[in-house]
Tab-separated table of C-alpha atoms (C1' of nucleotides) in Angstrom:
chain	number	residue	atom	x	y	z
C	1	MET	CA	-2.419	-3.653	-20.012
C	2	ALA	CA	-5.689	-2.548	-21.464
C	3	GLN	CA	-7.607	-0.795	-18.750
C	4	PRO	CA	-10.469	-2.887	-17.477
C	5	LYS	CA	-13.871	-1.304	-17.613
C	6	PHE	CA	-13.967	-0.944	-13.865
C	7	GLN	CA	-11.076	-0.365	-11.552
C	8	SER	CA	-10.836	0.763	-7.981
C	9	LEU	CA	-11.287	4.495	-7.506
C	10	LYS	CA	-8.316	6.823	-7.571
C	11	GLY	CA	-6.318	6.581	-4.393
C	12	MET	CA	-8.206	3.511	-3.172
C	13	HIS	CA	-6.558	0.134	-3.377
C	14	ASP	CA	-7.264	-3.563	-3.077
C	15	LEU	CA	-5.276	-5.458	-0.493
C	16	LEU	CA	-4.390	-9.001	-1.589
C	17	PRO	CA	-2.329	-11.909	-0.298
C	18	PRO	CA	0.470	-12.003	0.596
C	19	ASP	CA	0.461	-8.266	1.402
C	20	SER	CA	-2.775	-8.641	3.321
C	21	GLU	CA	-1.138	-11.224	5.601
C	22	GLU	CA	1.571	-8.740	6.484
C	23	TRP	CA	-1.066	-6.097	7.106
C	24	LEU	CA	-2.932	-8.329	9.550
C	25	GLU	CA	0.302	-9.164	11.298
C	26	LEU	CA	1.116	-5.476	11.668
C	27	VAL	CA	-2.276	-4.700	13.174
C	28	ASP	CA	-1.999	-7.684	15.480
C	29	ARG	CA	1.383	-6.572	16.767
C	30	PHE	CA	0.058	-3.080	17.372
C	31	ARG	CA	-2.840	-4.557	19.297
C	32	GLN	CA	-0.515	-6.583	21.482
C	33	HIS	CA	1.884	-3.682	21.965
C	34	PHE	CA	-0.707	-1.196	23.169
C	35	GLY	CA	-2.836	-3.875	24.783
C	36	ARG	CA	0.075	-4.447	27.146
C	37	ALA	CA	-0.152	-0.773	28.086
C	38	GLY	CA	-3.833	-1.020	28.944
C	39	TYR	CA	-5.379	0.236	25.731
C	40	GLY	CA	-8.632	-1.376	24.573
C	41	TYR	CA	-9.864	-1.662	21.016
C	42	ILE	CA	-12.428	0.840	19.763
C	43	GLN	CA	-14.442	0.969	16.559
C	44	THR	CA	-16.427	4.009	15.622
C	45	PRO	CA	-18.576	4.389	12.499
C	46	ILE	CA	-17.007	5.459	9.228
C	47	LEU	CA	-19.775	8.028	8.801
C	48	GLU	CA	-20.433	10.824	11.255
C	49	ASP	CA	-22.399	14.023	11.331
C	50	LEU	CA	-20.383	16.502	9.301
C	51	ASP	CA	-20.170	18.867	12.254
C	52	VAL	CA	-18.225	16.329	14.323
C	53	PHE	CA	-15.334	16.907	11.970
C	54	ALA	CA	-16.099	20.508	11.030
C	55	ARG	CA	-16.096	21.717	14.663
C	56	VAL	CA	-12.554	20.617	15.235
C	57	GLY	CA	-10.779	21.797	12.137
C	58	GLU	CA	-12.326	24.934	10.819
C	59	GLY	CA	-9.194	26.425	9.361
C	60	THR	CA	-7.717	23.231	8.002
C	61	ASP	CA	-7.657	21.759	4.526
C	62	VAL	CA	-8.537	18.358	5.919
C	63	VAL	CA	-12.054	19.493	6.703
C	64	THR	CA	-12.553	22.432	4.362
C	65	LYS	CA	-11.293	21.039	1.061
C	66	GLU	CA	-10.752	17.343	1.390
C	67	MET	CA	-13.783	15.917	3.112
C	68	TYR	CA	-16.067	13.382	1.463
C	69	ASP	CA	-19.301	14.978	2.645
C	70	PHE	CA	-22.788	14.632	1.242
C	71	VAL	CA	-26.440	15.019	2.020
C	72	ASP	CA	-28.111	11.860	3.292
C	73	LYS	CA	-31.547	10.686	2.177
C	74	ASP	CA	-33.161	12.441	5.130
C	75	GLY	CA	-31.442	15.721	4.351
C	76	SER	CA	-28.806	15.553	7.088
C	77	THR	CA	-25.233	16.362	6.221
C	78	ILE	CA	-22.790	13.548	6.905
C	79	ALA	CA	-19.186	12.787	6.044
C	80	LEU	CA	-16.733	9.931	5.711
C	81	ARG	CA	-14.230	10.380	8.498
C	82	PRO	CA	-11.007	12.140	7.447
C	83	GLU	CA	-9.372	11.132	10.743
C	84	SER	CA	-10.362	9.221	13.847
C	85	THR	CA	-9.801	11.410	16.876
C	86	ALA	CA	-12.967	13.474	16.459
C	87	GLY	CA	-15.145	10.373	16.226
C	88	VAL	CA	-13.500	8.818	19.261
C	89	ALA	CA	-14.099	12.050	21.192
C	90	ARG	CA	-17.751	12.014	20.122
C	91	SER	CA	-17.974	8.431	21.346
C	92	PHE	CA	-16.411	9.420	24.664
C	93	ILE	CA	-19.015	12.129	25.184
C	94	GLN	CA	-21.842	9.799	24.201
C	95	HIS	CA	-20.869	6.956	26.549
C	96	ARG	CA	-19.019	8.732	29.352
C	97	PRO	CA	-16.671	5.855	30.181
C	98	LEU	CA	-14.511	5.751	33.284
C	99	VAL	CA	-11.432	7.937	32.935
C	100	PRO	CA	-8.633	7.743	32.122
C	101	TRP	CA	-10.033	6.077	29.036
C	102	LYS	CA	-7.357	4.413	26.910
C	103	VAL	CA	-8.285	3.082	23.493
C	104	TRP	CA	-6.570	2.059	20.282
C	105	TYR	CA	-7.973	1.808	16.773
C	106	SER	CA	-7.185	0.572	13.297
C	107	SER	CA	-9.355	2.421	10.858
C	108	GLN	CA	-9.728	3.729	7.340
C	109	HIS	CA	-9.866	7.437	6.553
C	110	PHE	CA	-10.991	9.319	3.486
C	111	ARG	CA	-9.579	12.529	2.096
C	112	HIS	CA	-10.328	13.848	-1.348
C	113	GLU	CA	-6.874	15.010	-2.333
C	114	ASN	CA	-4.548	14.239	-5.192
C	115	THR	CA	-2.538	11.116	-4.683
C	116	GLN	CA	1.203	10.639	-4.526
C	117	ALA	CA	3.663	8.315	-2.851
C	118	GLY	CA	2.439	7.567	0.652
C	119	ARG	CA	-0.721	9.588	0.143
C	120	TYR	CA	-4.046	8.050	-0.717
C	121	ARG	CA	-7.714	8.977	-0.738
C	122	GLN	CA	-8.489	6.012	1.432
C	123	HIS	CA	-5.723	5.459	3.906
C	124	HIS	CA	-5.437	3.497	7.107
C	125	GLN	CA	-4.155	4.455	10.486
C	126	LEU	CA	-3.239	2.723	13.660
C	127	GLY	CA	-3.802	5.030	16.557
C	128	ALA	CA	-4.190	5.317	20.298
C	129	GLU	CA	-5.889	7.906	22.468
C	130	CYS	CA	-6.260	8.643	26.132
C	131	PHE	CA	-9.052	10.846	27.475
C	132	GLY	CA	-9.420	12.225	30.946
C	133	SER	CA	-5.892	12.713	32.176
C	134	ASP	CA	-3.641	15.715	31.841
C	135	HIS	CA	-0.725	13.819	33.348
C	136	SER	CA	2.392	14.293	31.268
C	137	ASP	CA	3.193	10.597	31.757
C	138	ILE	CA	0.438	9.823	29.282
C	139	ASP	CA	2.101	11.994	26.637
C	140	ILE	CA	5.324	10.160	27.356
C	141	GLU	CA	3.701	6.729	27.341
C	142	LEU	CA	2.181	7.304	23.923
C	143	ILE	CA	5.293	8.754	22.324
C	144	VAL	CA	7.621	6.135	23.767
C	145	GLY	CA	5.071	3.430	23.008
C	146	LEU	CA	4.851	4.417	19.364
C	147	TRP	CA	8.612	4.693	19.015
C	148	ASP	CA	9.126	1.276	20.601
C	149	PHE	CA	6.451	-0.193	18.351
C	150	TYR	CA	8.311	0.998	15.260
C	151	ARG	CA	11.566	-0.338	16.637
C	152	SER	CA	10.000	-3.719	17.370
C	153	LEU	CA	8.997	-3.973	13.721
C	154	GLY	CA	12.612	-3.523	12.713
C	155	LEU	CA	12.610	0.165	11.825
C	156	ASP	CA	15.898	1.776	12.625
C	157	ARG	CA	16.131	5.091	10.859
C	158	LEU	CA	13.672	7.188	12.835
C	159	THR	CA	13.565	10.777	13.976
C	160	LEU	CA	11.310	12.142	16.699
C	161	HIS	CA	10.290	15.791	16.616
C	162	VAL	CA	8.402	17.405	19.470
C	163	ASN	CA	7.106	20.858	20.214
C	164	SER	CA	4.759	22.536	22.633
C	165	LEU	CA	1.939	24.825	21.598
C	166	GLY	CA	1.105	25.811	25.173
C	167	ASP	CA	-2.391	25.913	26.564
C	168	ARG	CA	-5.281	27.416	24.686
C	169	GLU	CA	-4.815	30.954	26.000
C	170	THR	CA	-1.138	30.865	25.126
C	171	ARG	CA	-1.876	29.540	21.736
C	172	VAL	CA	-4.575	32.105	20.942
C	173	ARG	CA	-2.420	34.961	22.220
C	174	TYR	CA	0.581	33.824	20.197
C	175	GLN	CA	-1.511	33.238	17.118
C	176	GLU	CA	-2.684	36.876	17.248
C	177	LEU	CA	0.875	38.092	17.704
C	178	LEU	CA	2.047	36.022	14.784
C	179	ARG	CA	-0.799	37.195	12.584
C	180	THR	CA	0.069	40.824	13.302
C	181	TYR	CA	3.726	40.208	12.529
C	182	LEU	CA	3.053	38.329	9.307
C	183	SER	CA	0.498	40.893	8.150
C	184	SER	CA	3.092	43.628	8.418
C	185	HIS	CA	5.461	41.591	6.227
C	186	ILE	CA	2.846	40.226	3.883
C	187	GLU	CA	4.636	41.523	0.787
C	188	ASP	CA	7.701	39.453	1.565
C	189	LEU	CA	5.771	36.209	1.799
C	190	HIS	CA	5.238	33.835	-1.075
C	191	PRO	CA	1.767	34.503	-2.549
C	192	SER	CA	0.459	31.083	-1.610
C	193	ASP	CA	1.437	31.696	2.029
C	194	ARG	CA	-0.324	35.066	2.193
C	195	GLU	CA	-3.848	33.702	2.403
C	196	LYS	CA	-2.839	31.499	5.335
C	197	VAL	CA	-1.962	34.510	7.469
C	198	GLN	CA	-5.588	35.185	8.312
C	199	ARG	CA	-6.902	31.641	8.156
C	200	ASN	CA	-4.225	29.697	10.025
C	201	PRO	CA	-1.041	31.670	10.746
C	202	LEU	CA	0.660	28.777	12.561
C	203	ARG	CA	0.684	26.972	9.239
C	204	VAL	CA	2.973	29.595	7.751
C	205	LEU	CA	5.663	28.559	10.215
C	206	ASP	CA	6.306	25.221	8.542
C	207	THR	CA	6.238	26.554	4.977
C	208	LYS	CA	8.635	24.986	2.532
C	209	LEU	CA	8.649	27.973	0.213
C	210	SER	CA	12.064	29.592	0.243
C	211	GLU	CA	10.675	33.029	-0.563
C	212	SER	CA	8.906	33.073	2.788
C	213	GLN	CA	11.796	31.747	4.840
C	214	PRO	CA	13.456	35.058	5.833
C	215	VAL	CA	10.216	36.432	7.220
C	216	VAL	CA	9.443	33.203	9.046
C	217	ALA	CA	12.947	33.028	10.508
C	218	ARG	CA	12.511	36.426	12.200
C	219	ALA	CA	8.980	35.720	13.383
C	220	PRO	CA	8.249	35.758	17.101
C	221	ARG	CA	8.876	32.334	18.548
C	222	LEU	CA	6.181	30.425	20.338
C	223	VAL	CA	8.623	29.120	22.900
C	224	ASP	CA	9.240	32.684	24.087
C	225	HIS	CA	5.565	33.085	24.849
C	226	LEU	CA	4.926	29.906	26.771
C	227	SER	CA	3.912	30.365	30.406
C	228	GLU	CA	5.904	28.929	33.302
C	229	THR	CA	3.516	26.012	33.628
C	230	ASP	CA	3.577	25.381	29.869
C	231	LEU	CA	7.357	25.256	29.960
C	232	ASP	CA	7.402	22.989	33.006
C	233	ARG	CA	5.073	20.600	31.303
C	234	PHE	CA	7.139	20.573	28.123
C	235	GLU	CA	10.266	19.896	30.178
C	236	GLN	CA	8.619	16.939	31.893
C	237	VAL	CA	7.642	15.390	28.579
C	238	LYS	CA	11.071	15.922	27.074
C	239	SER	CA	12.900	14.480	30.047
C	240	GLY	CA	10.544	11.507	30.177
C	241	ILE	CA	11.335	10.679	26.573
C	242	ASP	CA	14.978	11.250	27.259
C	243	ARG	CA	14.943	8.864	30.224
C	244	ALA	CA	13.491	6.207	27.897
C	245	GLY	CA	16.654	6.549	25.857
C	246	ILE	CA	14.988	8.023	22.789
C	247	PRO	CA	16.723	10.851	20.933
C	248	VAL	CA	14.351	13.764	20.813
C	249	GLU	CA	14.596	16.829	18.640
C	250	VAL	CA	12.747	19.997	19.590
C	251	ASN	CA	11.292	21.527	16.447
C	252	PRO	CA	9.846	24.961	17.235
C	253	ARG	CA	8.200	25.094	13.823
C	254	LEU	CA	6.295	21.861	14.252
C	255	VAL	CA	2.586	22.576	14.120
C	256	ARG	CA	0.006	20.036	13.053
C	257	GLY	CA	-2.681	19.757	10.444
C	258	LEU	CA	-5.616	19.764	12.779
C	259	ASP	CA	-6.139	22.785	14.948
C	260	TYR	CA	-7.335	21.167	18.171
C	261	TYR	CA	-3.848	20.556	19.493
C	262	THR	CA	-2.502	22.081	22.699
C	263	HIS	CA	0.744	21.560	24.596
C	264	THR	CA	2.588	18.521	23.270
C	265	VAL	CA	2.736	17.868	19.544
C	266	PHE	CA	5.043	15.319	17.952
C	267	GLU	CA	5.910	13.556	14.730
C	268	ILE	CA	8.017	10.524	13.974
C	269	MET	CA	9.679	10.470	10.571
C	270	SER	CA	11.309	7.641	8.693
C	271	ASP	CA	14.633	8.827	7.333
C	272	ALA	CA	14.578	5.887	4.935
C	273	LEU	CA	11.676	7.345	2.986
C	274	GLU	CA	12.897	9.479	0.123
C	275	THR	CA	9.401	10.506	-0.803
C	276	ALA	CA	7.779	13.788	0.095
C	277	GLN	CA	5.825	12.216	2.933
C	278	SER	CA	8.228	10.838	5.476
C	279	THR	CA	6.069	11.268	8.573
C	280	ILE	CA	4.830	7.849	9.556
C	281	GLY	CA	3.150	8.863	12.779
C	282	GLY	CA	2.168	11.970	14.654
C	283	GLY	CA	-0.113	13.344	17.277
C	284	GLY	CA	-0.291	15.337	20.423
C	285	ARG	CA	-2.463	16.689	23.184
C	286	TYR	CA	-5.909	18.134	22.529
C	287	ASP	CA	-7.250	19.389	25.803
C	288	GLY	CA	-10.010	21.480	24.258
C	289	LEU	CA	-11.427	18.909	21.871
C	290	VAL	CA	-14.074	17.233	24.008
C	291	GLU	CA	-15.411	20.578	25.099
C	292	ALA	CA	-15.526	21.827	21.512
C	293	LEU	CA	-17.793	18.874	20.692
C	294	GLY	CA	-20.150	19.742	23.529
C	295	GLY	CA	-18.740	17.496	26.244
C	296	PRO	CA	-17.371	18.344	29.680
C	297	PRO	CA	-13.892	19.873	29.832
C	298	THR	CA	-11.683	16.812	29.369
C	299	PRO	CA	-8.022	16.582	28.539
C	300	GLY	CA	-6.908	14.173	25.857
C	301	VAL	CA	-3.851	13.009	23.996
C	302	GLY	CA	-3.253	10.612	21.121
C	303	PHE	CA	-1.603	9.836	17.828
C	304	GLY	CA	-2.275	8.389	14.412
C	305	SER	CA	0.147	6.431	12.269
C	306	GLY	CA	-0.347	5.584	8.601
C	307	ILE	CA	-0.262	1.854	7.957
C	308	GLU	CA	0.675	2.322	4.304
C	309	ARG	CA	3.545	4.572	5.323
C	310	ILE	CA	4.801	2.127	7.934
C	311	LEU	CA	4.877	-0.565	5.263
C	312	LEU	CA	6.675	1.788	2.861
C	313	ALA	CA	9.253	2.513	5.556
C	314	LEU	CA	9.726	-1.211	6.243
C	315	ARG	CA	10.359	-1.800	2.527
C	316	ALA	CA	12.685	1.202	2.349
C	317	GLU	CA	14.720	-0.237	5.227
C	318	LYS	CA	14.614	-3.653	3.558
C	319	VAL	CA	13.018	-5.325	6.559
C	320	GLU	CA	11.807	-8.850	5.764
C	321	PRO	CA	8.024	-9.063	5.380
C	322	LEU	CA	6.415	-9.435	8.783
C	323	ALA	CA	4.316	-12.505	8.045
C	324	ARG	CA	4.259	-15.211	5.475
C	325	PHE	CA	1.249	-17.239	4.568
C	326	ALA	CA	2.039	-20.781	5.725
C	327	LEU	CA	0.178	-24.051	5.961
C	328	ASP	CA	0.828	-27.041	8.180
C	329	ALA	CA	0.572	-29.471	5.313
C	330	PHE	CA	0.215	-29.822	1.554
C	331	ILE	CA	-1.066	-32.962	-0.131
C	332	VAL	CA	0.499	-34.366	-3.285
C	333	THR	CA	-1.339	-37.148	-5.119
C	334	PHE	CA	0.159	-39.909	-7.237
C	335	GLY	CA	-1.346	-41.599	-10.244
C	336	GLY	CA	-4.683	-42.996	-11.195
C	337	GLY	CA	-5.073	-45.403	-8.285
C	338	CYS	CA	-4.724	-42.628	-5.739
C	339	PRO	CA	-7.512	-42.295	-3.167
C	340	ASP	CA	-9.605	-39.153	-3.460
C	341	PRO	CA	-7.855	-36.545	-1.293
C	342	SER	CA	-10.974	-34.419	-0.706
C	343	ALA	CA	-12.186	-36.244	2.384
C	344	LEU	CA	-8.698	-36.281	3.872
C	345	VAL	CA	-8.275	-32.538	3.321
C	346	LEU	CA	-11.620	-31.669	4.882
C	347	GLY	CA	-11.078	-34.086	7.737
C	348	LEU	CA	-7.628	-32.722	8.560
C	349	ARG	CA	-9.015	-29.200	8.687
C	350	ARG	CA	-11.707	-30.322	11.102
C	351	HIS	CA	-8.923	-31.581	13.298
C	352	GLY	CA	-7.148	-28.257	13.257
C	353	ILE	CA	-4.541	-28.930	10.596
C	354	GLY	CA	-4.035	-26.165	8.030
C	355	VAL	CA	-3.879	-28.036	4.738
C	356	ASP	CA	-4.315	-27.485	1.032
C	357	ARG	CA	-3.604	-29.335	-2.196
C	358	ALA	CA	-3.029	-28.615	-5.862
C	359	LEU	CA	-6.230	-28.611	-7.844
C	360	ASN	CA	-5.002	-27.744	-11.315
C	361	GLN	CA	-2.074	-30.115	-11.649
C	362	HIS	CA	-2.028	-33.901	-11.780
C	363	ASN	CA	1.680	-34.457	-12.325
C	364	PRO	CA	3.224	-35.058	-8.885
C	365	ARG	CA	6.244	-33.058	-9.890
C	366	LYS	CA	4.071	-30.049	-10.671
C	367	GLN	CA	2.158	-30.525	-7.458
C	368	THR	CA	5.407	-30.598	-5.539
C	369	GLU	CA	6.525	-27.395	-7.201
C	370	ARG	CA	3.211	-25.870	-6.219
C	371	SER	CA	3.676	-26.909	-2.623
C	372	ARG	CA	6.842	-24.880	-2.348
C	373	ARG	CA	4.858	-21.688	-2.765
C	374	VAL	CA	2.996	-22.091	0.443
C	375	HIS	CA	5.893	-23.253	2.629
C	376	PRO	CA	4.078	-26.079	4.389
C	377	ARG	CA	5.688	-27.814	7.331
C	378	PHE	CA	4.710	-31.244	5.949
C	379	VAL	CA	4.224	-32.604	2.459
C	380	ILE	CA	1.895	-35.600	2.430
C	381	ARG	CA	2.220	-37.989	-0.486
C	382	LEU	CA	-1.013	-39.804	-1.078
C	383	GLY	CA	-1.268	-42.909	-3.243
C	384	LYS	CA	2.458	-43.416	-3.463
C	385	TYR	CA	2.205	-47.182	-2.998
C	386	ASP	CA	-0.104	-48.782	-5.497
C	387	ASP	CA	-0.490	-51.888	-3.346
C	388	ARG	CA	-1.107	-50.019	-0.086
C	389	PRO	CA	-3.607	-47.198	-0.731
C	390	ASP	CA	-4.039	-46.480	2.984
C	391	VAL	CA	-0.387	-45.632	3.537
C	392	VAL	CA	0.885	-42.091	2.994
C	393	GLU	CA	4.392	-40.778	3.075
C	394	VAL	CA	4.915	-37.682	5.226
C	395	ALA	CA	7.893	-35.459	4.520
C	396	ASP	CA	8.905	-33.036	7.233
C	397	GLN	CA	10.240	-29.966	5.433
C	398	ARG	CA	12.069	-28.788	8.497
C	399	ASP	CA	14.619	-31.609	8.638
C	400	ASP	CA	13.984	-33.365	5.314
C	401	SER	CA	13.000	-36.604	7.030
C	402	THR	CA	10.285	-38.818	5.583
C	403	TRP	CA	8.294	-41.664	7.024
C	404	ASP	CA	5.243	-43.735	6.205
C	405	VAL	CA	1.969	-43.490	8.063
C	406	ASP	CA	-0.657	-46.194	7.826
C	407	LEU	CA	-3.967	-44.353	8.021
C	408	GLY	CA	-5.862	-47.513	8.736
C	409	PRO	CA	-8.599	-49.104	6.690
C	410	ILE	CA	-11.562	-47.116	7.998
C	411	ALA	CA	-12.059	-43.990	5.887
C	412	SER	CA	-13.853	-42.040	8.598
C	413	GLU	CA	-10.869	-42.404	10.946
C	414	GLN	CA	-8.052	-41.704	8.519
C	415	ALA	CA	-8.002	-37.912	8.888
C	416	ALA	CA	-8.054	-38.152	12.675
C	417	ASN	CA	-5.186	-40.637	12.653
C	418	LEU	CA	-3.043	-38.493	10.405
C	419	ALA	CA	-3.897	-35.334	12.345
C	420	ASP	CA	-2.695	-37.025	15.533
C	421	VAL	CA	0.599	-37.969	13.938
C	422	LEU	CA	1.165	-34.457	12.627
C	423	LYS	CA	0.254	-32.796	15.909
C	424	ARG	CA	2.621	-35.017	17.871
C	425	ARG	CA	5.376	-34.140	15.480
C	426	ARG	CA	4.509	-30.455	15.412
G	1	G	C1'	-6.975	22.641	-7.785
G	2	U	C1'	-1.708	23.136	-10.404
G	3	G	C1'	2.704	21.045	-12.939
G	4	G	C1'	6.015	16.907	-14.806
G	5	G	C1'	6.528	11.706	-16.269
G	6	U	C1'	4.535	6.994	-18.009
G	7	G	C1'	0.757	3.664	-20.588
G	8	U	C1'	3.056	-2.670	-25.467
G	9	A	C1'	1.221	-10.431	-22.663
G	10	G	C1'	-0.603	-11.862	-15.633
G	11	C	C1'	4.420	-9.061	-14.047
G	12	U	C1'	9.081	-6.274	-15.558
G	13	C	C1'	10.249	-4.240	-20.074
G	14	A	C1'	12.543	-4.142	-25.632
G	15	G	C1'	10.502	-2.507	-30.221
G	16	U	C1'	15.653	1.424	-35.115
G	17	U	C1'	14.493	7.304	-39.783
G	18	G	C1'	6.636	4.969	-39.860
G	19	G	C1'	7.371	-0.804	-43.485
G	20	U	C1'	5.647	-8.348	-43.683
G	21	U	C1'	2.341	-12.223	-39.062
G	22	A	C1'	4.501	-7.025	-32.439
G	23	G	C1'	9.164	-9.557	-29.226
G	24	A	C1'	12.210	-11.091	-24.613
G	25	G	C1'	12.716	-12.514	-19.445
G	26	C	C1'	9.823	-14.051	-15.370
G	27	G	C1'	5.140	-16.331	-14.396
G	28	C	C1'	1.297	-19.827	-16.319
G	29	C	C1'	0.001	-24.752	-18.920
G	30	A	C1'	1.956	-29.368	-20.788
G	31	G	C1'	5.839	-32.857	-21.867
G	32	U	C1'	10.899	-35.257	-21.127
G	33	U	C1'	9.198	-38.486	-15.973
G	34	U	C1'	3.700	-44.384	-13.370
G	35	G	C1'	5.666	-39.983	-11.624
G	36	U	C1'	8.100	-36.869	-5.571
G	37	G	C1'	12.338	-31.326	-3.892
G	38	G	C1'	14.181	-24.841	-5.808
G	39	U	C1'	18.080	-27.574	-11.656
G	40	A	C1'	17.952	-28.612	-17.045
G	41	C	C1'	15.708	-29.290	-21.820
G	42	U	C1'	11.275	-29.234	-25.293
G	43	G	C1'	6.641	-27.425	-26.664
G	44	G	C1'	2.147	-24.397	-25.777
G	45	A	C1'	-1.499	-20.661	-24.352
G	46	A	C1'	-1.740	-15.654	-23.627
G	47	G	C1'	-1.617	-8.748	-26.480
G	48	U	C1'	-8.587	-4.325	-28.848
G	49	C	C1'	0.063	-1.863	-28.398
G	50	G	C1'	-4.991	2.477	-22.510
G	51	G	C1'	-9.400	4.563	-25.606
G	52	G	C1'	-11.223	7.715	-29.733
G	53	G	C1'	-10.193	10.602	-33.941
G	54	G	C1'	-6.652	12.359	-37.680
G	55	U	C1'	-2.193	12.235	-41.269
G	56	U	C1'	-0.358	8.194	-44.598
G	57	C	C1'	-0.274	3.289	-49.638
G	58	G	C1'	0.997	1.708	-44.577
G	59	A	C1'	0.869	3.852	-37.415
G	60	A	C1'	2.899	0.622	-31.209
G	61	U	C1'	5.896	4.646	-33.736
G	62	C	C1'	3.723	11.251	-36.178
G	63	C	C1'	-0.530	14.982	-34.680
G	64	C	C1'	-5.065	16.203	-31.680
G	65	C	C1'	-8.469	14.865	-27.881
G	66	U	C1'	-9.486	11.758	-23.839
G	67	C	C1'	-8.852	8.155	-19.816
G	68	A	C1'	-5.750	5.840	-16.338
G	69	C	C1'	-1.476	5.366	-13.479
G	70	U	C1'	2.601	7.811	-11.235
G	71	C	C1'	5.752	11.709	-9.021
G	72	A	C1'	5.798	16.618	-7.159
G	73	C	C1'	3.329	21.419	-5.337
G	74	C	C1'	-0.650	22.618	-1.793
G	75	C	C1'	-1.706	19.731	2.383
G	76	C	C1'	-1.138	15.580	5.382
G	77	A	C1'	-0.746	9.663	8.099
RNA sequence: GUGGGUGUAGCUCAGUUGGUUAGAGCGCCAGUUUGUGGUACUGGAAGUCGGGGGUUCGAAUCCCCUCACUCACCCCA
């Protein structure tokens, strides 16, 4: 194909039917799933003050390299959100809702990075957050909730990884210890891991570079430095997940991309994805986040899950598409003496019947072929009887039965009459 | 930011050592059919061969540049 003059920007994609129908269905199911657990829908602006994001991820690529930030007309520095949690936390501080505050979102995020399978510059996440409770049951509720959501979609091949980073003091203390250790073995690390030692030493733990593995394997382990209370908390979360019947794998090298996490962190991977990005959802606890943004000390926990990656995983597991575009009825017209279908179509819609017709074909055979695309419940044949223009034949696609309906002689009542017949049958 | 792969019709792709007017399947349009159910047959429309430059009598094919897409690294959902 010759490239058109304009196409969507790199890593940003159009969403068209029928894929868009499946997308809406996915979001709707998420809404119902977390709605049942008491989570309300939240929307925050796509643009925020740059510092909202910068405060919470100083050492991370997400905010240092990949942010779409720019100077606004009034000179202020703003950014397209690279993730949602920071904006939701800002909103929490601004409105001070009753706690525990449980919200879910479906939002687009922007990261200026090179694209690959399951990785886009504009990507979409479903997520849920809870602010104002440090109860470990919330951690459990979110993790189990997300797992069950995936299962309800038909995903089967899932792996749950969890880890604990301890509280902030633990984390800071361990981070220093790790930095000291790694600095003394800096020569044995892969060059591209060396710079991370100062900036974000936890990140070295999950390196994929084999050259660094021996050093990392002998590094001090975070789990050995957790306090009694940290360990208790971690045990509660693990046993809660276990009681829900979900296989859980402790991964001591699991750290996360954003550095506001404390205590629980987790990821759910799709084992069906052969691509480099198999994590479809992840999150954890961020007890210091609200405070870092200038709010009162408030615990929080949440997750984000990539919609595009969920859909990739569904395809990889060969799950049938979640939704199909379907109409109640499709109108086929016969011959030159056929009444004009326009009024009937518009009238049926006013009476709550989803209906369409073929506009580019006049051969009934072609129209019938067209109707198969949209999987209507009923096919309505208009103008079939030359001597009785007010009679239509209705074909129920479910059981292949057909019958005639006399619409009556008064044009203004015909749509209502037919709508009644279809609704009774439906 | 770094590296690999791929660009030919709406889609998926053929296209020989460079050689007439660039092909197929699917899809689309129409007909066989004043007619109606996933079939069959017939015909039709549709391509600046991603773009630019070069070599050549001659380029989809060879060379250079460029753009786009894609996969991977980094990183992340």
